[in-house]
Tab-separated table of C-alpha atoms and ligand atoms in Angstrom:
chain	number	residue	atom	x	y	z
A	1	UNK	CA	18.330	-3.625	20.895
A	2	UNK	CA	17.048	-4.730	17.580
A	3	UNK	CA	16.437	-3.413	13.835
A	4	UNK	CA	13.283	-3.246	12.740
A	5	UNK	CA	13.940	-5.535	9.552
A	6	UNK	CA	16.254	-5.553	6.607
A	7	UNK	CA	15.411	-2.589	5.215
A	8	UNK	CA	17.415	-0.465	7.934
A	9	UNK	CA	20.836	0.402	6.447
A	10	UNK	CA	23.864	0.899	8.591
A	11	UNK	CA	25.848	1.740	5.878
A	12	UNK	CA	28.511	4.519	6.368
A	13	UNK	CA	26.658	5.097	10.033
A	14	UNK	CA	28.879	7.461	12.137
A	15	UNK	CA	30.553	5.957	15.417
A	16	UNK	CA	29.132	8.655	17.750
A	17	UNK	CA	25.304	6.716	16.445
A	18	UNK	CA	26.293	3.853	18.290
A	19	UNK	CA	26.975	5.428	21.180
A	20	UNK	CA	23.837	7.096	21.161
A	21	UNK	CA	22.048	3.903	20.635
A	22	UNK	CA	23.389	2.308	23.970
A	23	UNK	CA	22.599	5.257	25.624
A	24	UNK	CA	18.955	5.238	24.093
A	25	UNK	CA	18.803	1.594	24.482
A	26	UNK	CA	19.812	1.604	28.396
A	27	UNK	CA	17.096	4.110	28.668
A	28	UNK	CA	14.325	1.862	26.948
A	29	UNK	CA	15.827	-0.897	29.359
A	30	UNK	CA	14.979	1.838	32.112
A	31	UNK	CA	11.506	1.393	30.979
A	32	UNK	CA	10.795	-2.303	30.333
A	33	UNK	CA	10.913	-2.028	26.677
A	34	UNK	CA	13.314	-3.269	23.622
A	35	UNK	CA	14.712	-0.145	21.775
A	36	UNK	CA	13.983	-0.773	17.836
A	37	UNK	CA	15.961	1.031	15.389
A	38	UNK	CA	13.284	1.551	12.707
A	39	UNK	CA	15.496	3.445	10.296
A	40	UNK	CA	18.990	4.928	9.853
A	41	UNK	CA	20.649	5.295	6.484
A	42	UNK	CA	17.591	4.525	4.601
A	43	UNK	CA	14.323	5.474	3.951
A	44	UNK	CA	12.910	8.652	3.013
A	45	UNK	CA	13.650	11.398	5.103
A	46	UNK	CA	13.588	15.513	4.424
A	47	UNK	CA	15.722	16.685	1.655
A	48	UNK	CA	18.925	17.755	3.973
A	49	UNK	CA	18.051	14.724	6.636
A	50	UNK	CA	20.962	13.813	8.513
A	51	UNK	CA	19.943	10.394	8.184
A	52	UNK	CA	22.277	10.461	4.464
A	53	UNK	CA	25.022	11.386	6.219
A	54	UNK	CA	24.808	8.150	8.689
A	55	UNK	CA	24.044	11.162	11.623
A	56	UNK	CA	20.645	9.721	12.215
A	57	UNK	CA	18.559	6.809	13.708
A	58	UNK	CA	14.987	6.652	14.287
A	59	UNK	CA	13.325	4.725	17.190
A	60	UNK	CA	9.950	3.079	17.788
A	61	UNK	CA	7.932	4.584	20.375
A	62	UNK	CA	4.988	2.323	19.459
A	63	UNK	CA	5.798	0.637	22.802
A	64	UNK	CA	5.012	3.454	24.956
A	65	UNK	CA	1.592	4.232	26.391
A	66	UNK	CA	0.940	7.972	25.421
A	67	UNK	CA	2.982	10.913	22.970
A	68	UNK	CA	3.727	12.406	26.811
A	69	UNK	CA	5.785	9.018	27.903
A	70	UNK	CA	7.372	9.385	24.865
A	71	UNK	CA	8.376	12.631	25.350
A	72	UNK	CA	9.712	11.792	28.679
A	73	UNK	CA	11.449	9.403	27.173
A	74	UNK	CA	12.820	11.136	24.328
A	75	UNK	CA	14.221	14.117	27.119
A	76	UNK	CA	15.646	11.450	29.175
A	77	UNK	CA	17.896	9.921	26.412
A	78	UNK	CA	18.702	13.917	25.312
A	79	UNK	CA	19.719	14.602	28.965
A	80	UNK	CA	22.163	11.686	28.963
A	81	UNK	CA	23.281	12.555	25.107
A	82	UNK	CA	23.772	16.502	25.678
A	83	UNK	CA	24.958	18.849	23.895
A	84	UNK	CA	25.920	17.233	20.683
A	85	UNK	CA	22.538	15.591	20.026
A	86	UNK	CA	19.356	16.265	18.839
A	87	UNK	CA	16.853	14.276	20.252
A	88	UNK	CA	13.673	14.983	19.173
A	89	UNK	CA	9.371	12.789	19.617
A	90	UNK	CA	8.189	12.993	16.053
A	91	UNK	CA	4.623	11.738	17.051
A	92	UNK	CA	5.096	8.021	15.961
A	93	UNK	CA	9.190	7.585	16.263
A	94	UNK	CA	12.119	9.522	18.150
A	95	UNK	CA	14.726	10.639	16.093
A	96	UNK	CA	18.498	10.715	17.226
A	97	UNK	CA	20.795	13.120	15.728
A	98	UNK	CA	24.189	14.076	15.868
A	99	UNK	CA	24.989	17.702	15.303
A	100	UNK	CA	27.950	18.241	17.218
A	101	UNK	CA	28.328	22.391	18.492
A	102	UNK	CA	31.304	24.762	18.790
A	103	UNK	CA	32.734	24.506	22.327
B	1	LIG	ZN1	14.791	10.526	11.860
């Protein structure tokens, strides 16, 4: 696992993030590839973006072959997440949320 570059801020990044990134970085290990966290506290997201609350990390899917492996992918690392996260293909990154639900 890797950050894309300096401008990726960890700052104030919630604890249940980093257990979504090993989870979403076993996954890319699943598939050959080195998960890169292109953004989490930074950047310019939507208005309410859970990225400003440190909820939020955004992977590269540049690696994969087609928008339907990274689907795949992006289900795979939701399966393993459940309930709690959002995991959503954005067309050029996955994001990773954590949105935790009444039990
Ligand atoms: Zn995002």
């Amino acid at each position: 696992m890797e950050i894309k570059d300096d401008s990726v801020r960890l700052t104030g990044m919630r604890p249940e993030l980093l257990f979504a990134m090993m989870v979403a970085n076993e996954v890319y290990a699943g598939h050959n590839e080195i998960l890169v966290i292109t953004s989490v506290n930074d950047g310019r997201h939507s208005l309410t973006s859970l990225h400003y609350a440190g909820c939020a990390f955004d992977c590269r899917t540049r690696c994969f072959p087609s928008h339907e492996y990274a689907t795949a992918v992006a289900l795979e690392i939701k399966r393993r997440l459940g309930l709690d996260f959002d995991v959503l293909f954005e067309g050029d990154h996955i994001h990773v949320e954590y949105q935790p639900r009444r039990r």
